[in-house]
PDB file of C-alpha atoms in Angstrom:
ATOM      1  CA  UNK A   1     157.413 122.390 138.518  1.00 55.00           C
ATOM      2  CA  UNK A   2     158.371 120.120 135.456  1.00 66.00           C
ATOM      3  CA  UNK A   3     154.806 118.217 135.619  1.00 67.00           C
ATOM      4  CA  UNK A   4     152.760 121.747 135.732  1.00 67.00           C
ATOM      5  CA  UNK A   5     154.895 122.948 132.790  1.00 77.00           C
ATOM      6  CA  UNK A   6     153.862 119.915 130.960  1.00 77.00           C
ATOM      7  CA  UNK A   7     150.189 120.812 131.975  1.00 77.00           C
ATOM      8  CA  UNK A   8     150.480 124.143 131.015  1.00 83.00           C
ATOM      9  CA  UNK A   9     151.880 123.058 127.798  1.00 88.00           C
ATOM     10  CA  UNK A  10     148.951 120.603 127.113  1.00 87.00           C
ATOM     11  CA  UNK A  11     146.378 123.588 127.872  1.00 89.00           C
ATOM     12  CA  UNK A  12     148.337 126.003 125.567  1.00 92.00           C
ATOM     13  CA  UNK A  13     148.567 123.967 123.036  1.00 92.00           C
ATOM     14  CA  UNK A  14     144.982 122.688 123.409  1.00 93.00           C
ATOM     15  CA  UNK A  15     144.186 126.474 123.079  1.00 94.00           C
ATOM     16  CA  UNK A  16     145.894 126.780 119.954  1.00 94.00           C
ATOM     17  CA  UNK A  17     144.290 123.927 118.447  1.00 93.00           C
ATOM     18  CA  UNK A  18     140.946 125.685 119.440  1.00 94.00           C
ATOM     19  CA  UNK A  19     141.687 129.145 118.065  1.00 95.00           C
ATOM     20  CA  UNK A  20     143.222 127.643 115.042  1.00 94.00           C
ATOM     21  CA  UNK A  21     140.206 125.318 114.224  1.00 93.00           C
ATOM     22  CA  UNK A  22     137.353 128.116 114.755  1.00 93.00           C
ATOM     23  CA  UNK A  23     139.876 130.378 112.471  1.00 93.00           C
ATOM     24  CA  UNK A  24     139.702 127.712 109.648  1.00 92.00           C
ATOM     25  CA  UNK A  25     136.118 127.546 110.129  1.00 90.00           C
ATOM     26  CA  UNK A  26     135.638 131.208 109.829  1.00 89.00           C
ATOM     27  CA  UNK A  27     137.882 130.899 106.708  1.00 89.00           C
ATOM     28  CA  UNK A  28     135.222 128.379 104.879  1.00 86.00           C
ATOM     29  CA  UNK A  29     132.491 130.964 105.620  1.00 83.00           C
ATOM     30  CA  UNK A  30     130.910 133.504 107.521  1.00 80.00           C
ATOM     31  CA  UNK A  31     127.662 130.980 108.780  1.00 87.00           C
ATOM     32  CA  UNK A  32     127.712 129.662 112.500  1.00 91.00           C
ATOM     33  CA  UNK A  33     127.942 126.096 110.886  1.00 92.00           C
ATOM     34  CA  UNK A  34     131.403 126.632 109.450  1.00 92.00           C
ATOM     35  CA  UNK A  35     132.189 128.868 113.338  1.00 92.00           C
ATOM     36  CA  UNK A  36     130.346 124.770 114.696  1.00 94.00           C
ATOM     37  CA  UNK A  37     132.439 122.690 112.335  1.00 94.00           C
ATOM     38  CA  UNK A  38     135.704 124.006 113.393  1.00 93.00           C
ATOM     39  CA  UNK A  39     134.731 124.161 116.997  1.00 94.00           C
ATOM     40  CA  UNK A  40     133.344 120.284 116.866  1.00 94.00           C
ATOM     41  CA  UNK A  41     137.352 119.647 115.130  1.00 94.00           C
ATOM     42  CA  UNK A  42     139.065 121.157 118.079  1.00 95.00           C
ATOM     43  CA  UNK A  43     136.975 119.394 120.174  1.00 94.00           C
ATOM     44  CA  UNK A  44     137.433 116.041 118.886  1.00 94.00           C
ATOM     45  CA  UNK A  45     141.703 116.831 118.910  1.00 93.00           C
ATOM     46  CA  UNK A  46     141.400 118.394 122.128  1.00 93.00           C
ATOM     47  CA  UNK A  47     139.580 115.058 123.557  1.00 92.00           C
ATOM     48  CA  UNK A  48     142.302 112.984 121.458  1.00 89.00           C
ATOM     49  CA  UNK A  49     145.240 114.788 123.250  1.00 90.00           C
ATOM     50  CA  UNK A  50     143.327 114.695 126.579  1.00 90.00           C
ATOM     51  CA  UNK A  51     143.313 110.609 125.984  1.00 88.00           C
ATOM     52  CA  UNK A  52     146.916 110.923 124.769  1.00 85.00           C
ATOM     53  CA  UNK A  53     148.091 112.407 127.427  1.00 86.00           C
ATOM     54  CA  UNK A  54     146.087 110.838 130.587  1.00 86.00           C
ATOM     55  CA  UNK A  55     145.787 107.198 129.288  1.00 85.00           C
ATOM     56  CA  UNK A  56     147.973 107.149 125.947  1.00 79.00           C
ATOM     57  CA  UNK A  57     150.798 105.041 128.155  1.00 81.00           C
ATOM     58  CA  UNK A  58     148.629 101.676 128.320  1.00 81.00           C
ATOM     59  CA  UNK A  59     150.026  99.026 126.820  1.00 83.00           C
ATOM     60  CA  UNK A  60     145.910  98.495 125.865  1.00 79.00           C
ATOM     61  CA  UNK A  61     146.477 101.103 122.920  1.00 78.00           C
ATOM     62  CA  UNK A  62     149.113  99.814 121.690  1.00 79.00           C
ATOM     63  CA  UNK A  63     147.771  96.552 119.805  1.00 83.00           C
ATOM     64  CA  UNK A  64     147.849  96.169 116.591  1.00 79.00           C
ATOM     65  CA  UNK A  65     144.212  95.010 116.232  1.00 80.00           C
ATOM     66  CA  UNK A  66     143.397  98.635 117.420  1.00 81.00           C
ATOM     67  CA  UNK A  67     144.663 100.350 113.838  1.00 76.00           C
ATOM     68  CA  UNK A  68     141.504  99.369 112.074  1.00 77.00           C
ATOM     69  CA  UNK A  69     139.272 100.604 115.175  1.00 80.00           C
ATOM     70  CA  UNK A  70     140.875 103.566 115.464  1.00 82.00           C
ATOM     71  CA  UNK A  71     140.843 104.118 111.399  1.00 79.00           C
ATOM     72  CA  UNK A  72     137.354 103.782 111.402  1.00 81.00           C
ATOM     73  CA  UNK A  73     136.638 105.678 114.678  1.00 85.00           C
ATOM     74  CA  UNK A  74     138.801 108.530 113.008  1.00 85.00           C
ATOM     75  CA  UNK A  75     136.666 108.190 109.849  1.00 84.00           C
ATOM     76  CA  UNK A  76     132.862 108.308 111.376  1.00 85.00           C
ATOM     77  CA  UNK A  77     134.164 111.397 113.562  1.00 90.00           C
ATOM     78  CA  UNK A  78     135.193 113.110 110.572  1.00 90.00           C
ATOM     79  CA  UNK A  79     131.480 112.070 108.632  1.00 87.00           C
ATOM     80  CA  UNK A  80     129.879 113.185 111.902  1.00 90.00           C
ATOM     81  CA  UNK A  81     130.818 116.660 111.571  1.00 92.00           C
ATOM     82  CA  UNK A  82     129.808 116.882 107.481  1.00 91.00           C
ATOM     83  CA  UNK A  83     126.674 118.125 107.720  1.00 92.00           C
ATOM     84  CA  UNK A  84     127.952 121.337 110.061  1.00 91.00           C
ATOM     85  CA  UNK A  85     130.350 121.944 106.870  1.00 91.00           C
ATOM     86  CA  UNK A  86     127.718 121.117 104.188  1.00 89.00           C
ATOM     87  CA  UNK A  87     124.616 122.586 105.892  1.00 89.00           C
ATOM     88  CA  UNK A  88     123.359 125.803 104.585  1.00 90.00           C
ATOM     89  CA  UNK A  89     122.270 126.973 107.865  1.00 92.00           C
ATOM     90  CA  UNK A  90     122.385 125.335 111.500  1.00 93.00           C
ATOM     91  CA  UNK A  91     118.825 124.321 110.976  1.00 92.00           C
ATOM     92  CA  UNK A  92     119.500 122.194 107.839  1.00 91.00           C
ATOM     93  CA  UNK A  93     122.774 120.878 109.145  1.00 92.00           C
ATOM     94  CA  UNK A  94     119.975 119.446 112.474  1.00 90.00           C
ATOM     95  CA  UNK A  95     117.861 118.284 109.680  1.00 86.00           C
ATOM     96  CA  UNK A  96     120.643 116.481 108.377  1.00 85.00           C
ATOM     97  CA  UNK A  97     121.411 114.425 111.803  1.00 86.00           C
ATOM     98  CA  UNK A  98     117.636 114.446 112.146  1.00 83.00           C
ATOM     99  CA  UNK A  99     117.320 112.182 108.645  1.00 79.00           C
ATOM    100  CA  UNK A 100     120.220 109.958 110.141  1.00 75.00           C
ATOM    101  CA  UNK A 101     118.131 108.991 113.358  1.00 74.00           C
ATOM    102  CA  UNK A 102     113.681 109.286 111.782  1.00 72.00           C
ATOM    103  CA  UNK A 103     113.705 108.467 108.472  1.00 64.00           C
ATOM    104  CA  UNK A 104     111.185 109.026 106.373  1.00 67.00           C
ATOM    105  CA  UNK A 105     110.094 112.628 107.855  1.00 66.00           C
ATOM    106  CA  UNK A 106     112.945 114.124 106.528  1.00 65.00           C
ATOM    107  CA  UNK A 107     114.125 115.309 102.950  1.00 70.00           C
ATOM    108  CA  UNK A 108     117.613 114.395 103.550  1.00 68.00           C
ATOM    109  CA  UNK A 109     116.275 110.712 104.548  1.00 73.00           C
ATOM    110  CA  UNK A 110     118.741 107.943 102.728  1.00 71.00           C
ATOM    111  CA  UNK A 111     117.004 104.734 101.819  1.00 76.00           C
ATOM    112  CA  UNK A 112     118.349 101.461 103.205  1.00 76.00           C
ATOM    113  CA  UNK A 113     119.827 100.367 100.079  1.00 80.00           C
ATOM    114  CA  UNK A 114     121.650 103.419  99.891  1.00 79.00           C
ATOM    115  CA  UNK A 115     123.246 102.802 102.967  1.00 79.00           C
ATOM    116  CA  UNK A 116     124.015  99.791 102.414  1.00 84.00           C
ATOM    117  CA  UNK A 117     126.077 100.791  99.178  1.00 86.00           C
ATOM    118  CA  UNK A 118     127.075 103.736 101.031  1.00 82.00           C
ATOM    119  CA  UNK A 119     128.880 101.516 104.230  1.00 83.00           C
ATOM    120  CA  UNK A 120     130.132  98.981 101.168  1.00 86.00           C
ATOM    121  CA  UNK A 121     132.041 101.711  99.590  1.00 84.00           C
ATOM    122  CA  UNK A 122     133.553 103.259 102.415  1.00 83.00           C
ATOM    123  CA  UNK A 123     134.806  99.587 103.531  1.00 82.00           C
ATOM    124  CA  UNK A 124     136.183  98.953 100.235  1.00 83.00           C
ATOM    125  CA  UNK A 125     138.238 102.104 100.653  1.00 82.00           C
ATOM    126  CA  UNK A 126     138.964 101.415 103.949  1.00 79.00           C
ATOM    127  CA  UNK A 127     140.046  98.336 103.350  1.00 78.00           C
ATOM    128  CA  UNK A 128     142.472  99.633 100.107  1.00 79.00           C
ATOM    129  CA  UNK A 129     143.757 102.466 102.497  1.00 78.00           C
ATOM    130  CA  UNK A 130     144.906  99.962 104.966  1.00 76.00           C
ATOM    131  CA  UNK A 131     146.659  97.734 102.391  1.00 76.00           C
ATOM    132  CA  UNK A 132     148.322 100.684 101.001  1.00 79.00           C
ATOM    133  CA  UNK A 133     149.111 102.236 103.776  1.00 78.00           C
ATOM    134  CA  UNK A 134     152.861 101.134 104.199  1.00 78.00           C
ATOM    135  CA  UNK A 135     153.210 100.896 100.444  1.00 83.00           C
ATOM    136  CA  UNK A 136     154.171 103.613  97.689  1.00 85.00           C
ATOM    137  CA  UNK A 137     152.447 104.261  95.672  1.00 81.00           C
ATOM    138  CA  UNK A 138     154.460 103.005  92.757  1.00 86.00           C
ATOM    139  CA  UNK A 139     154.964  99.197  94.684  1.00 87.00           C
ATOM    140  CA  UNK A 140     150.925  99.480  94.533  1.00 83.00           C
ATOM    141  CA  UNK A 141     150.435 100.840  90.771  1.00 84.00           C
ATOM    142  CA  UNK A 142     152.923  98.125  89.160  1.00 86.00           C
ATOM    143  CA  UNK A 143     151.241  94.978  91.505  1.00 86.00           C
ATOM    144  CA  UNK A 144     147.886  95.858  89.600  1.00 86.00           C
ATOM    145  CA  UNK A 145     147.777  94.072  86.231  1.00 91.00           C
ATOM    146  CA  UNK A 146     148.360  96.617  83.193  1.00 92.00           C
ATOM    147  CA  UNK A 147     144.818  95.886  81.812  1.00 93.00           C
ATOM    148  CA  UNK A 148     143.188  96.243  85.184  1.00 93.00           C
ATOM    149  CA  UNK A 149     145.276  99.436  85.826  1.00 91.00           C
ATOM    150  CA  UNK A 150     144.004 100.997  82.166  1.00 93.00           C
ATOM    151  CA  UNK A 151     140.596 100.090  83.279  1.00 94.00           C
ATOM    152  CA  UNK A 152     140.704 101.716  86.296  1.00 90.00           C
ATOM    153  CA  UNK A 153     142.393 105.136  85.190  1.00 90.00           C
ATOM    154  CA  UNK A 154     139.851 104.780  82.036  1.00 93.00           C
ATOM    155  CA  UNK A 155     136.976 104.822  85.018  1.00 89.00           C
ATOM    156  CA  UNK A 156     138.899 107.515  86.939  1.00 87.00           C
ATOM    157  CA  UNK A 157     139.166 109.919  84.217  1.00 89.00           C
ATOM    158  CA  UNK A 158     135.494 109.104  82.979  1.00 88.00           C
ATOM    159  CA  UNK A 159     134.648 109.744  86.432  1.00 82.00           C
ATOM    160  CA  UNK A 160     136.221 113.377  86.612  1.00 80.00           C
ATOM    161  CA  UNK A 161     134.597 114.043  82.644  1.00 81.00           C
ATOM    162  CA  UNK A 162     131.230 113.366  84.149  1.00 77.00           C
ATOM    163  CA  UNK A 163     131.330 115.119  87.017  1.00 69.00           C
ATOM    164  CA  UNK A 164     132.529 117.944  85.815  1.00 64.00           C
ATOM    165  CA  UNK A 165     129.637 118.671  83.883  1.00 60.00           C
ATOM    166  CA  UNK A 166     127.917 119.401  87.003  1.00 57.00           C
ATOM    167  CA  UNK A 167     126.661 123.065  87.374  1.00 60.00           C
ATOM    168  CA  UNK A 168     127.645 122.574  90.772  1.00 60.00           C
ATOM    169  CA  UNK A 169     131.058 124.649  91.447  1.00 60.00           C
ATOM    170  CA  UNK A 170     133.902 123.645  92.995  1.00 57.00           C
ATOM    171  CA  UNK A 171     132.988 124.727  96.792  1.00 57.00           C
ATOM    172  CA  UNK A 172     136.166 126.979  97.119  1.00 58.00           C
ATOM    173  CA  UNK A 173     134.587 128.832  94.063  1.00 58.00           C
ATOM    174  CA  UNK A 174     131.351 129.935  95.567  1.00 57.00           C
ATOM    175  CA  UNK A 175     133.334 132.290  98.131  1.00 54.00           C
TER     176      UNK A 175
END
């Protein structure tokens, strides 16, 4: 009786996740690729506590050299779904993936060299996220040097000035 408890658990709370992550979708908007986006979220948890719960004992998942994987795994499942939350339609959110796999046929297409500056910054922050990770944030602030750290708020708060001057509002404006 205990073990089908536990299972019954694991479904209920695999429904909840489900009914919770359409909700939020339908919360972001009333399109089908918001309804997708939060559908594709459950699914990814749902498969995550599936894995957790059938194979999450193995000593296998437990190395440390796995944190990384798992970081970036984490990360390119969270860029996959994007263009369901960015996508103006289902269409355009196809066109989107489309661009990803036949370049050049697409006007979403992102040239090589933007790729390539693309994967470099998401490494860099990868790689800063990882050495912060166990760190506050203060231990982190006060090991930068005082002119590097001006230099980088500076660039920060340039950063917000110009981008701000976008006509482009804030998403949770537009509802």
């Amino acid at each position: 009786i205990k073990k089908m408890t536990k299972k019954r658990t694991l479904y209920a709370t695999m429904f909840a996740q489900i009914v919770t992550l359409v909700l939020i979708g339908i919360w972001h908007g009333a399109a089908w690729t918001f309804i997708v986006w939060g559908g594709y979220n459950a699914l990814v948890i749902c498969t995550e506590m599936s894995l957790r719960k059938s194979i999450g004992h193995w000593k296998f998942w437990k190395l440390k050299i796995l944190v990384p994987v798992f970081g970036i795994l984490t990360y390119w499942l969270f860029a996959f779904g994007a263009p369901l939350f960015r996508g103006e339609s289902l269409g355009q959110a196809l066109n989107m993936y489309k661009a990803i796999i036949v370049p050049h046929t697409n006007p979403y297409y992102v040239s090589d060299v933007d790729k390539y500056l693309i994967a470099v910054c998401i490494t860099v922050i990868f790689l800063f996220h990882s050495y912060i990770r166990k760190r506050s944030f203060e231990k982190v602030a006060y090991a930068i040097p005082l002119p590097l750290r001006t230099l980088l708020l500076t660039g920060m708060i340039l950063g917000v000035a110009v981008a701000g001057r976008s006509n482009e509002a804030f998403i949770y404006f537009q509802f």
